[in-house]
Coordinates of C-alpha atoms and ligand atoms in Angstrom, one line a residue:
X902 CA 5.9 -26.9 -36.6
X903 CA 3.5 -29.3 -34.6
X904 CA 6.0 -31.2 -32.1
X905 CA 4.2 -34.0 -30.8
X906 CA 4.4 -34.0 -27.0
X907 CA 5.1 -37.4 -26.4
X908 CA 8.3 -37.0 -28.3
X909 CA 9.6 -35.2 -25.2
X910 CA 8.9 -38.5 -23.0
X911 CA 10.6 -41.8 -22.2
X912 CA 9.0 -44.9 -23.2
X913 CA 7.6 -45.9 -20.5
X914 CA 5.8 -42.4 -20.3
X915 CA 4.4 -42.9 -24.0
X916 CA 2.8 -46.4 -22.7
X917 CA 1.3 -44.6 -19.7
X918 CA -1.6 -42.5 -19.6
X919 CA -3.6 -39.2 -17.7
X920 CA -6.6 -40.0 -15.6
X921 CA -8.9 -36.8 -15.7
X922 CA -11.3 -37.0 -12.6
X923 CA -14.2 -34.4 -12.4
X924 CA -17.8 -34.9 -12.0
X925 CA -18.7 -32.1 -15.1
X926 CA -18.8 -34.2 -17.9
X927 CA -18.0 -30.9 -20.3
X928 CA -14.7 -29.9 -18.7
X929 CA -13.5 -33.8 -19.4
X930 CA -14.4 -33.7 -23.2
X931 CA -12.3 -30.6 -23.2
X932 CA -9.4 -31.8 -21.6
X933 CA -9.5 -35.3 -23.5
X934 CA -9.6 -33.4 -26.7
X935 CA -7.0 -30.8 -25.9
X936 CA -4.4 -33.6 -24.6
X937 CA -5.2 -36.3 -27.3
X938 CA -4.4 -33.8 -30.0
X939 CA -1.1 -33.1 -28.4
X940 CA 0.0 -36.5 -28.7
X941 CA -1.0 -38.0 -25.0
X942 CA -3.3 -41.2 -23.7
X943 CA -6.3 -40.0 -21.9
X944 CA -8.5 -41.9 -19.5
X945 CA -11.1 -40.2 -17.4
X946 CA -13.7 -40.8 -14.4
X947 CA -16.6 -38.5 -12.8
X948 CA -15.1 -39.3 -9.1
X949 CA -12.7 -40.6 -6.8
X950 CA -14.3 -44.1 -6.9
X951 CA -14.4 -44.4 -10.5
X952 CA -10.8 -43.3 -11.1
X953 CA -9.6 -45.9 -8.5
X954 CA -11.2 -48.7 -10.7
X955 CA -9.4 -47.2 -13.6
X956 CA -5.9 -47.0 -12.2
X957 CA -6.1 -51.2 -11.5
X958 CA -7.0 -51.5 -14.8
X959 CA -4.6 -49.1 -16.8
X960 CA -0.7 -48.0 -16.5
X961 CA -1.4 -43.9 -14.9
X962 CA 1.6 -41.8 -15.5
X963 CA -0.2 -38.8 -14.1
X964 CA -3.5 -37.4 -12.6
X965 CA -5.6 -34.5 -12.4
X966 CA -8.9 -34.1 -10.2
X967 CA -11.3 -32.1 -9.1
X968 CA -12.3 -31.3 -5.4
X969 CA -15.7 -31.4 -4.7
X970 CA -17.0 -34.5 -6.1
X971 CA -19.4 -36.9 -4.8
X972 CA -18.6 -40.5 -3.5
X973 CA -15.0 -39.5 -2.7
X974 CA -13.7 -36.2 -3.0
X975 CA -10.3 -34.8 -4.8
X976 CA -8.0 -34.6 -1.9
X977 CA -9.3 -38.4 -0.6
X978 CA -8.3 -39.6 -3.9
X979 CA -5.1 -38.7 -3.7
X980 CA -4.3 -40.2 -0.5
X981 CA -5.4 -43.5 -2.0
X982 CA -3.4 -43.0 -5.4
X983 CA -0.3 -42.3 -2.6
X984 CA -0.7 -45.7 -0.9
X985 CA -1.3 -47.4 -4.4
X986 CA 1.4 -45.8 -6.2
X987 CA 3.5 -42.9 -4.7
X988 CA 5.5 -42.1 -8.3
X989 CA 1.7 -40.8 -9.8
X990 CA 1.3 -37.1 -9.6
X991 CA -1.7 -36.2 -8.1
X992 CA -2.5 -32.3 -9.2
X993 CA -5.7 -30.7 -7.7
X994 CA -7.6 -28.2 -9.5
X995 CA -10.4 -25.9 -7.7
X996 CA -12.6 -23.1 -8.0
X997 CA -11.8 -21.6 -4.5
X998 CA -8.7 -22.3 -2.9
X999 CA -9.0 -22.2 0.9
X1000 CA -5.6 -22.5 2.9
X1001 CA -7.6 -25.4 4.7
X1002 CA -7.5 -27.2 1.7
X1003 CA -3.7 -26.4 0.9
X1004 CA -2.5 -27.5 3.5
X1005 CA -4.4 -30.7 2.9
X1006 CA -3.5 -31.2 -0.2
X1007 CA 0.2 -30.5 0.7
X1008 CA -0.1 -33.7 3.4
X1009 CA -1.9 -35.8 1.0
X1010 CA 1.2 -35.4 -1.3
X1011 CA -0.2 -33.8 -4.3
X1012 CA 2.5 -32.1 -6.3
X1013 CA 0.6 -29.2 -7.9
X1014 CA -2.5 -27.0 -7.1
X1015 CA -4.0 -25.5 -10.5
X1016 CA -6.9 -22.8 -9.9
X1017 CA -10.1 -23.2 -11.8
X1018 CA -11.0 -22.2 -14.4
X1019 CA -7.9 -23.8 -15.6
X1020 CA -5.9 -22.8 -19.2
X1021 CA -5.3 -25.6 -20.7
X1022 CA -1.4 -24.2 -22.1
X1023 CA -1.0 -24.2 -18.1
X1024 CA -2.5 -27.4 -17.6
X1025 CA -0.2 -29.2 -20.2
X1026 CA 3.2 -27.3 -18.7
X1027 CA 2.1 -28.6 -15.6
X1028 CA 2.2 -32.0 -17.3
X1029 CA 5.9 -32.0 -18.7
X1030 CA 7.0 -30.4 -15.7
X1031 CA 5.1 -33.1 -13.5
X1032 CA 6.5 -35.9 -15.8
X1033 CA 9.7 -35.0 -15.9
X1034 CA 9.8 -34.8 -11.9
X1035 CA 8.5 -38.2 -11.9
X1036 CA 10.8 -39.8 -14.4
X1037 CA 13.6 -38.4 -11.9
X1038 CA 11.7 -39.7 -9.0
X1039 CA 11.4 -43.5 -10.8
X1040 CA 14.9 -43.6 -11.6
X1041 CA 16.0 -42.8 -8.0
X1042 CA 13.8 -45.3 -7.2
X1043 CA 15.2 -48.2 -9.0
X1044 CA 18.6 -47.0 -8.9
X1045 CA 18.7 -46.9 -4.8
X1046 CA 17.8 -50.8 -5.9
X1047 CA 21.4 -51.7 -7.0
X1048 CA 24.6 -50.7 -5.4
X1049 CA 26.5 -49.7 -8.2
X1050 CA 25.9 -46.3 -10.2
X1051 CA 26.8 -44.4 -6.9
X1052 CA 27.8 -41.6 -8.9
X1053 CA 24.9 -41.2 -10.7
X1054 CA 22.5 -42.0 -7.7
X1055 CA 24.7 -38.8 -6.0
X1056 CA 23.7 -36.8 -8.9
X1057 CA 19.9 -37.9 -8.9
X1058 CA 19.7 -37.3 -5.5
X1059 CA 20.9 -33.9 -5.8
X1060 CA 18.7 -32.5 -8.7
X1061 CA 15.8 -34.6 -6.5
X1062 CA 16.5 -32.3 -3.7
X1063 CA 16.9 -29.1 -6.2
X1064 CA 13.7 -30.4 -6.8
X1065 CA 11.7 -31.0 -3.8
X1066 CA 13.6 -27.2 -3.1
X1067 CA 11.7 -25.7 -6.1
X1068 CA 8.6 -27.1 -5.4
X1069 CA 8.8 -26.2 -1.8
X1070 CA 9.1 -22.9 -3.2
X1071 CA 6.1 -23.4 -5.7
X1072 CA 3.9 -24.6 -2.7
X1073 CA 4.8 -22.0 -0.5
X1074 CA 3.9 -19.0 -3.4
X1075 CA 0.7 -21.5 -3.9
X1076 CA 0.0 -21.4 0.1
X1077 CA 0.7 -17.7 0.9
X1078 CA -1.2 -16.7 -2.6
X1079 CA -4.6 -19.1 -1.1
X1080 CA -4.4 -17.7 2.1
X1081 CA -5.1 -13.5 0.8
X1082 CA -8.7 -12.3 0.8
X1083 CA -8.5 -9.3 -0.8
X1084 CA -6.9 -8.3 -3.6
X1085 CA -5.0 -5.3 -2.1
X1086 CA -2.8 -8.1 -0.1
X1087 CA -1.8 -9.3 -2.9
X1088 CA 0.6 -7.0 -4.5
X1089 CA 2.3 -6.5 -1.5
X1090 CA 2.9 -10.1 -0.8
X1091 CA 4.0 -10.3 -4.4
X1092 CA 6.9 -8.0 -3.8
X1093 CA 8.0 -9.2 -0.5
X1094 CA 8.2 -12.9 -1.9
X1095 CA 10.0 -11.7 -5.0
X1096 CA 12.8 -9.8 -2.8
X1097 CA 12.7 -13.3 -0.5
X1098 CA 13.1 -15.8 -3.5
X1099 CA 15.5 -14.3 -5.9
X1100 CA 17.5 -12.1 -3.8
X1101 CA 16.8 -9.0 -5.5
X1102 CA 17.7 -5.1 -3.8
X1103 CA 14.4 -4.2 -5.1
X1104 CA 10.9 -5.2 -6.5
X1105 CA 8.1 -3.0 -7.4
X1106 CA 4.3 -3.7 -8.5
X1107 CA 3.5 -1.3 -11.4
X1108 CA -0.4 -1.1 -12.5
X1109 CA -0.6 0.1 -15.9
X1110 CA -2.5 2.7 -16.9
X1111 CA -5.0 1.9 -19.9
X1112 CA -4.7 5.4 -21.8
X1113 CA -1.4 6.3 -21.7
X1114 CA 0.2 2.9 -21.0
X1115 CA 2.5 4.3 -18.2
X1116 CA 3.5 2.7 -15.3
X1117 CA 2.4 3.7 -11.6
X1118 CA 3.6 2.4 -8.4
X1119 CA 1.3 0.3 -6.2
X1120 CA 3.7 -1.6 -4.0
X1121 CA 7.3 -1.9 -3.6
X1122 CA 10.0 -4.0 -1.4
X1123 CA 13.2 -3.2 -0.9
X1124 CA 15.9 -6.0 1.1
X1125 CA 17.4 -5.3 3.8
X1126 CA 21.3 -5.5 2.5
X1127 CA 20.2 -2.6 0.0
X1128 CA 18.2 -0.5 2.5
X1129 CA 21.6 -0.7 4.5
X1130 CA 23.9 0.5 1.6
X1131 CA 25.1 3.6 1.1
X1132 CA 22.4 4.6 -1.8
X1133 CA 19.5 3.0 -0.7
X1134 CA 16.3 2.8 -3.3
X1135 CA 13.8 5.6 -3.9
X1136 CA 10.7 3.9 -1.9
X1137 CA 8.2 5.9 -1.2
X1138 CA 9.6 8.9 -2.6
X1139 CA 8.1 8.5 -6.4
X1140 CA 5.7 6.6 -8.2
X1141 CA 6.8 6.4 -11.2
X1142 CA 9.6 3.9 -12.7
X1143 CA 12.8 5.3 -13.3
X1144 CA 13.9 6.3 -17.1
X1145 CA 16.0 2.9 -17.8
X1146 CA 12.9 0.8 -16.2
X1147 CA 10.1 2.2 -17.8
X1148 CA 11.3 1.9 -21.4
X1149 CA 11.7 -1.5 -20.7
X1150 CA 8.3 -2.3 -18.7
X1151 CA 6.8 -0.4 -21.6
X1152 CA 8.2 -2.6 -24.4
X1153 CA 7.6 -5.5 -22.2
X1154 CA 4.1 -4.3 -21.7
X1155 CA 3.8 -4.5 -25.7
X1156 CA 5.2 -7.6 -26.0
X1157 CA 3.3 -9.0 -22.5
X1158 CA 6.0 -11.9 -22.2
X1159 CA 8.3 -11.8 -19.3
X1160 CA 11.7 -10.0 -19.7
X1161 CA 14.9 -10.8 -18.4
X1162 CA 18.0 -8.9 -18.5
X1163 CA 20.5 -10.6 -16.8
X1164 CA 23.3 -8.1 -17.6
X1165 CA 21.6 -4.9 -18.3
X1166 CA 24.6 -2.4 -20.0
X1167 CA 22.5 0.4 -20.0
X1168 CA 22.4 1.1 -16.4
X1169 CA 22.0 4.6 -15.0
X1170 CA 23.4 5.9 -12.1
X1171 CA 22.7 5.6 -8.4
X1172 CA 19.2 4.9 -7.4
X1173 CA 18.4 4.5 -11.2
X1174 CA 21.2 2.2 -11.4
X1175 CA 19.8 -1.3 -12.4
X1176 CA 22.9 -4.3 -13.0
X1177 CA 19.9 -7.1 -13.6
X1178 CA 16.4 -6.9 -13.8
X1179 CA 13.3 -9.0 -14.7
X1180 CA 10.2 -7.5 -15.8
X1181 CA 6.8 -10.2 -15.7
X1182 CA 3.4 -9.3 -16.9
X1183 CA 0.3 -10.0 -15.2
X1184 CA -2.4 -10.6 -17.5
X1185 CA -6.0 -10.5 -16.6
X1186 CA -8.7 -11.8 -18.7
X1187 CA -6.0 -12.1 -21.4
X1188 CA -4.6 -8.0 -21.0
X1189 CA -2.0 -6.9 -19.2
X1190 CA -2.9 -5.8 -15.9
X1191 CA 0.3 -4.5 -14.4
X1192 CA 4.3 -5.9 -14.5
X1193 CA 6.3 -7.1 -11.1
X1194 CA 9.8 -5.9 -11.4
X1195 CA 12.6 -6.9 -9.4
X1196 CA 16.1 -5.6 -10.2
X1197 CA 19.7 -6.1 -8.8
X1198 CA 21.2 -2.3 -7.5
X1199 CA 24.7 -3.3 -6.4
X1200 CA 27.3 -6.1 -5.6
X1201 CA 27.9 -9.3 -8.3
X1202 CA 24.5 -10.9 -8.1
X1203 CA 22.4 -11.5 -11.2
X1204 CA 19.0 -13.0 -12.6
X1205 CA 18.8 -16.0 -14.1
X1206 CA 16.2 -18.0 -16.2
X1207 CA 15.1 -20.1 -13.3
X1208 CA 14.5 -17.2 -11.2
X1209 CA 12.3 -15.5 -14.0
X1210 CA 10.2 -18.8 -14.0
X1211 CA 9.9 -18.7 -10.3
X1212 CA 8.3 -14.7 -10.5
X1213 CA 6.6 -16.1 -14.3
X1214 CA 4.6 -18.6 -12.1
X1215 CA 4.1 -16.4 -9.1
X1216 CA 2.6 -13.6 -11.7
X1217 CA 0.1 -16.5 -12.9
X1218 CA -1.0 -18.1 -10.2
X1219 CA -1.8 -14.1 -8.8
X1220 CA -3.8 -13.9 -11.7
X1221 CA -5.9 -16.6 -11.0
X1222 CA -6.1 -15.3 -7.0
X1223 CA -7.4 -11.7 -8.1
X1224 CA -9.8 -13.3 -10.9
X1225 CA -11.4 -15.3 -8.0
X1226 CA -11.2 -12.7 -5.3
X1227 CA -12.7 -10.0 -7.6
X1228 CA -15.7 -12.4 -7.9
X1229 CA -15.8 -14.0 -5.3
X1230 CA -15.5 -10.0 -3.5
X1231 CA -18.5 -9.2 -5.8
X1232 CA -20.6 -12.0 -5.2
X1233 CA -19.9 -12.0 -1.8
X1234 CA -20.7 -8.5 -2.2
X1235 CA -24.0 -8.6 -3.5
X1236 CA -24.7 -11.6 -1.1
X1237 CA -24.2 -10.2 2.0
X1238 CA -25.9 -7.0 0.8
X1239 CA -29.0 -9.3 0.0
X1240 CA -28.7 -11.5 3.5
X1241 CA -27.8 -7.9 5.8
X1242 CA -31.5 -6.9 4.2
X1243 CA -33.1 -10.3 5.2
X1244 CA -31.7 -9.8 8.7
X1245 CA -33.0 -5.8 9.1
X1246 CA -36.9 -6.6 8.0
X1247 CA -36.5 -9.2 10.9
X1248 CA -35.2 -6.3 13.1
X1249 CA -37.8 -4.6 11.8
X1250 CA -40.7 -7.2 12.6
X1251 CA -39.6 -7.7 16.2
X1252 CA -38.1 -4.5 17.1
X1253 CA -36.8 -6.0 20.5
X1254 CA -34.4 -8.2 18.6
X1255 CA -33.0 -5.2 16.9
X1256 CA -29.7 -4.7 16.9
X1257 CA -29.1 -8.2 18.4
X1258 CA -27.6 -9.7 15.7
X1259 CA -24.6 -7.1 16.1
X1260 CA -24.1 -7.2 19.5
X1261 CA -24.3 -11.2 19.0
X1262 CA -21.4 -11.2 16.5
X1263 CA -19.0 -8.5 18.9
X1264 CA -19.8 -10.6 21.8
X1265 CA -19.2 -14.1 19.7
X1266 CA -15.6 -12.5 17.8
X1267 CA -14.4 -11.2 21.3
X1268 CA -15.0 -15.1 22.8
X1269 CA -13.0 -16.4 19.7
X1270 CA -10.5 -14.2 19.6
X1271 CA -9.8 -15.0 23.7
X1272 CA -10.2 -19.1 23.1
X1273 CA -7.6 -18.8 20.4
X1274 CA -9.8 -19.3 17.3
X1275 CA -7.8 -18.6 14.2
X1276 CA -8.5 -15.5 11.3
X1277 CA -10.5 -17.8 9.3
X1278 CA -12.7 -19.3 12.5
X1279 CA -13.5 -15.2 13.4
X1280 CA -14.4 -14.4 9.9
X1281 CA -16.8 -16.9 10.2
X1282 CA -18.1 -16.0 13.1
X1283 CA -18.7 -12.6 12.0
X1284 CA -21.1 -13.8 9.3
X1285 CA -22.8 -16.2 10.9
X1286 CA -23.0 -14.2 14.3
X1287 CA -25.1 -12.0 11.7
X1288 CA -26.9 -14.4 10.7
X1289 CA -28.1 -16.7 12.9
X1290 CA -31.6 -15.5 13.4
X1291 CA -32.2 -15.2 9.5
X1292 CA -34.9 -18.5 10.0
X1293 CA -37.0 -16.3 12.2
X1294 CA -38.2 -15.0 8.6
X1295 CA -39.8 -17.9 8.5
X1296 CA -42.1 -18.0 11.8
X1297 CA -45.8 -16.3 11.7
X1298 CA -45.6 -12.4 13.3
X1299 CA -48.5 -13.9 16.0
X1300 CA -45.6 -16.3 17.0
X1301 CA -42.2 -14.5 16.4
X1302 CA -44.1 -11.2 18.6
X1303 CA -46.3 -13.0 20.8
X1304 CA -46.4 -11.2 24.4
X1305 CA -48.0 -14.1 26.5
X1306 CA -46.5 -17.3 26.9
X1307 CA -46.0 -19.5 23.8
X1308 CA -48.6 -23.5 23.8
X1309 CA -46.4 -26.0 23.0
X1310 CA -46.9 -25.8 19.4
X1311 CA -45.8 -22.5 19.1
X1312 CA -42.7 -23.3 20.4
X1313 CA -42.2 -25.8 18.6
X1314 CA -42.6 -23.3 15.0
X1315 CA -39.8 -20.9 16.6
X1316 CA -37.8 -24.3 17.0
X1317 CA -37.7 -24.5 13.6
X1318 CA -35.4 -21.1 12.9
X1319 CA -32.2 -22.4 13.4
X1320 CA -33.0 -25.2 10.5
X1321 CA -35.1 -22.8 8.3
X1322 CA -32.0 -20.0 8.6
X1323 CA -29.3 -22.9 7.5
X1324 CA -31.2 -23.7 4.7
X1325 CA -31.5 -20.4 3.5
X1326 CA -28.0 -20.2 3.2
X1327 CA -27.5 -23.3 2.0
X1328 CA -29.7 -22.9 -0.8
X1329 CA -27.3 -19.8 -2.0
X1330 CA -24.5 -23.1 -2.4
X1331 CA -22.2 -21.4 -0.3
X1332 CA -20.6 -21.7 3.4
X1333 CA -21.0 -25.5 4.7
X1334 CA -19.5 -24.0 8.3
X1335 CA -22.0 -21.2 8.7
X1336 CA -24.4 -23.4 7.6
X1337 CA -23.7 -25.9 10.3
X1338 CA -23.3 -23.3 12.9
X1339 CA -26.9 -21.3 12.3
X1340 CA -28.4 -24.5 12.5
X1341 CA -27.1 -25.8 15.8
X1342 CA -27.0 -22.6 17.3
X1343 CA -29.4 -23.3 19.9
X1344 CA -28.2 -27.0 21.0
X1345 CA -27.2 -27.4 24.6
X1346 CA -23.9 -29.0 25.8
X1347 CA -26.0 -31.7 27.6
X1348 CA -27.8 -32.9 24.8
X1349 CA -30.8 -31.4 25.4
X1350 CA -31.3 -28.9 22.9
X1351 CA -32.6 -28.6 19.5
X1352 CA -33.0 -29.0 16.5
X1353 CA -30.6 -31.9 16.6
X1354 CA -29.8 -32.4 20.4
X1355 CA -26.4 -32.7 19.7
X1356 CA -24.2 -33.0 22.9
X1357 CA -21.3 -31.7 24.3
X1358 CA -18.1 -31.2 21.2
X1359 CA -20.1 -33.0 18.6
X1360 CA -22.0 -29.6 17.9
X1361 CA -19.6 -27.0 16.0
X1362 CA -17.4 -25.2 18.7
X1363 CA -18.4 -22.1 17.3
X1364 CA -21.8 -22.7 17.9
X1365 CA -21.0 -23.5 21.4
X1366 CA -19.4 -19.6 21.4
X1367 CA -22.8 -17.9 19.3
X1368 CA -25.0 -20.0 21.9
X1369 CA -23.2 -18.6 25.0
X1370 CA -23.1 -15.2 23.2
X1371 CA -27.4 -15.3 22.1
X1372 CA -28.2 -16.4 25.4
X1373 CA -26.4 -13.2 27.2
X1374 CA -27.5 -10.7 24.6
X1375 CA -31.5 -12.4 25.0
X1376 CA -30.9 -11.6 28.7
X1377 CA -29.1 -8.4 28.7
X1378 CA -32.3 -6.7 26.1
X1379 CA -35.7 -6.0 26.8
X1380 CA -38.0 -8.8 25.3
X1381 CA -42.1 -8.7 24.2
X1382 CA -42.8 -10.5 27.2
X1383 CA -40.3 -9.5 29.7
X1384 CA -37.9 -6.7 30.8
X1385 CA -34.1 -7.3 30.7
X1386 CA -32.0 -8.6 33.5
X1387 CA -30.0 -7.4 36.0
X1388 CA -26.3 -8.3 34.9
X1389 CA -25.9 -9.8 38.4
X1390 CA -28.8 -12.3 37.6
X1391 CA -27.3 -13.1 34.4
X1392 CA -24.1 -13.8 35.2
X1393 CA -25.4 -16.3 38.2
X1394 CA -27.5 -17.9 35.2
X1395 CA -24.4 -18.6 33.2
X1396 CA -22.7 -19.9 35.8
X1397 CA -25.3 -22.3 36.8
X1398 CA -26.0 -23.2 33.0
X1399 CA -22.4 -23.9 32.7
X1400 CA -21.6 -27.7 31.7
X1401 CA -25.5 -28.1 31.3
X1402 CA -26.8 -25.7 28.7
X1403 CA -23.4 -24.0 27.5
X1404 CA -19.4 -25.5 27.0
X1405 CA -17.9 -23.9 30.3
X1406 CA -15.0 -23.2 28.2
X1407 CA -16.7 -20.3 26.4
X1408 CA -18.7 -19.1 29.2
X1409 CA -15.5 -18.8 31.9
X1410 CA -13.9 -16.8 28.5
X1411 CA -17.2 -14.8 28.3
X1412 CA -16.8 -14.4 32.6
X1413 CA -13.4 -12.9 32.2
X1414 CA -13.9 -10.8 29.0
X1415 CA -16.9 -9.3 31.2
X1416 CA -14.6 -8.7 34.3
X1417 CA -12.0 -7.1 31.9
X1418 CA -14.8 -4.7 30.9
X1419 CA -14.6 -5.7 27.5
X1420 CA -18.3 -6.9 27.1
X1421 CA -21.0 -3.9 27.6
Ligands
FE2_1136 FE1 -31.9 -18.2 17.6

């Protein structure tokens, strides 16, 4: 039977309606079909500015938006809807979830994070579940208004708190699942957070294999009450799933919905023994991929249906994670593949440059790691460190391998890498930060430098590190038109070009990392 959503709403939610904000006009169409037909008002807008027009004109209940969108972007929006009206949900929906952005969005007080491409059976859950937070929000609101209903304030403010405890929860599987880069991570974290969040003695990733449908082991948590007991699990020692849980990963493999078993009267005996257990599917591209298990060993603790929603929308929102990572792995792939070549015929052309990218990026990584840049600051070092020079593919051989000294116009065509190189990446529609970096890698921290003469912290601060790192590695190689340094000389040149042509911050790290005998 068709069961009109709206029937599950108040009255003031069936007067209300969801803004859609994204700047692909297909993706709206979709979504104002899909919700219309299930009974809900739709407005929608192709950006931030044009949705804030629409929510002074109509009664919003609820919205969903894009990023990356021109005139305002996603997270911006937000804010504003926040100071307008903080009872609207804001949920965010985007093609590569960055922990930057999390945490972001978190701040901004968004309530959900949906990967694209979204489902749209997720995107309408989200809705009720959304709704119904905000009905309970509303009423807590005009309730704390009048004095009397204490009770039933007490009681809101309770299930409030349950609430802003679940989605805690939610945000934190949403912020530790957007901060993995490879796929491998992810099984592992899925285990340890299912041990964590539902107090289970044991949970295991299974992949399953596609010819004999059987279950094998590919991570596995065990907590630390159970480790301690008397029959601790089987860890390690097999790979398979016991008797008991295989039948039932197997039927719930056939079924592919999630399985719960909150009393389980078939257990087996020690280490087989299993008093509760839940069993979720992880579907990709519509098959099952592989189950997460988590069971109860010992002691009076057993599963209940809110814990199986909690691992239900771990196992999604993994989904989505591995779907990305796997392409953004191959693309990524196949990218760097393509850029590694650009940066070798280079090498090739001008075989004094060879290698220098390499040594560029070691140098550049060892400075970041020392001034405290973060994971995600070194991984983009390492790329762009690799890159930097990929514009000299763009200056004449008679320039690039001149031995005499460059006229003035020649100079001025090798002045022109550091902007041809950020292009070239840009044109590829990917990496705004190594973009900005290769293209101010030769500025100086007085101003001085090109292409933009930026000064002092208004270029990148990992461009300040690459420059400090290029300039040592130019030094410390043979050149076509001169012979390299002593590292006596080089190290007096530093030190005099500190506070004019480099941050002193990077070159007293690069001074100490050198003393250390780190740098060679
Ligand atoms: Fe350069």
């Amino acid at each position: 039977m068709f069961i009109n959503a709206a029937q599950n709403n108040t009255v003031s939610d069936m007067n209300g309606k969801i803004l859609f904000v994204d700047d692909e006009e297909n993706i709206l169409e979709i979504a104002i079909e899909f919700f219309q037909h299930k009974g809900y008002h739709v407005v929608t807008a192709k950006n931030g500015i044009e949705a804030l027009k629409v929510l002074t004109k109509e009664k919003i209940i609820c919205c969903f938006t894009d990023i990356n969108m021109p005139e305002m972007d996603g997270l911006q929006l937000a804010e504003e809807i926040r100071k307008l009206d903080n009872t609207i949900p804001v949920i965010v929906m985007t093609g590569y979830p960055s922990l930057e952005n999390s945490i972001r969005t978190l701040k901004n007080g968004v309530v959900d994070f949906l990967i694209k491409p979204v489902n749209l059976n997720q995107m309408e859950v989200c809705v009720k579940r959304v709704l119904r937070e905000r009905r309970l929000f509303v009423k807590n609101i005009l309730l704390s208004k009048e004095i009397e209903g204490k009770e039933r304030l007490v009681r809101l403010n309770n299930e409030l708190v349950y609430k802003l405890k679940e989605l805690q929860i939610l945000n934190k599987i949403m912020t530790d699942l957007s901060t993995i880069s490879s796929t491998e991570d992810i099984f592992k974290l899925l285990v340890e957070i299912t041990v964590e969040l539902t107090h289970a003695d044991e949970s295991k990733f299974f992949v399953i294999n596609d010819s004999e449908n059987t279950p094998f082991e590919v991570a596995s948590s065990i907590s630390k009450t159970y480790r301690e007991s008397p029959f601790p699990g089987t860890t390690g020692k097999s790979l398979k799933a016991d008797n008991g849980l295989n039948l039932m990963i197997v039927d719930t493999v056939q079924d592919e919905i999630p399985l719960l078993v909150s009393e389980n009267k078939n257990s087996g005996r020690g280490a087989d023994k299993n008093l509760s257990v839940m069993i979720v599917p992880l579907k990709i591209q519509e098959k099952v991929f592989g189950v997460l298990t988590a069971t109860v060993k010992q002691g009076v603790k057993r599963f209940s249906d809110k814990e199986l929603y909690y691992l239900s929308f771990m196992t999604q929102k993994a989904a989505s994670s591995i779907e990305n990572l796997v392409l953004y792995e191959h693309i990524n792939r196949g990218l760097m593949t393509t850029l590694k070549a650009f940066v070798k015929a280079i090498e090739v052309r001008d075989p004094y440059t060879q290698e220098h990218s390499n040594r560029v990026t070691e140098i550049s990584t060892k400075i970041g790691k020392k001034t405290g840049c973060s994971d995600e600051e070194i991984d983009i070092l390492k790329i762009s460190g690799l890159l930097h020079d990929i514009g000299k593919i763009g200056i004449r051989d008679e320039i690039l391998l001149k031995t005499g000294k460059l006229t003035k116009e020649e100079f001025e065509k090798i002045k022109e890498h550091p902007d041809i190189g950020a292009d070239i990446i840009g044109q590829l529609g990917m990496w705004d930060e190594h973009q900005k970096i290769i293209r101010h890698h030769h500025e100086r921290f007085d101003g001085s430098g090109y292409p933009a003469g930026l000064k002092g912290e208004e270029t990148p601060h990992l461009a300040r590190i690459l420059s400090v790192a290029d300039a040592y590695d130019a030094m410390a190689s043979d050149r076509a038109y001169r012979k390299k340094l002593a590292p006596e000389i080089i190290l007096n040149i530093l030190k005099d070009c500190s506070g004019t042509q480099f941050d002193p911050k990077y070159v007293e790290a690069f001074l100490s990392l050198y003393m250390e005998g780190k740098i060679n």
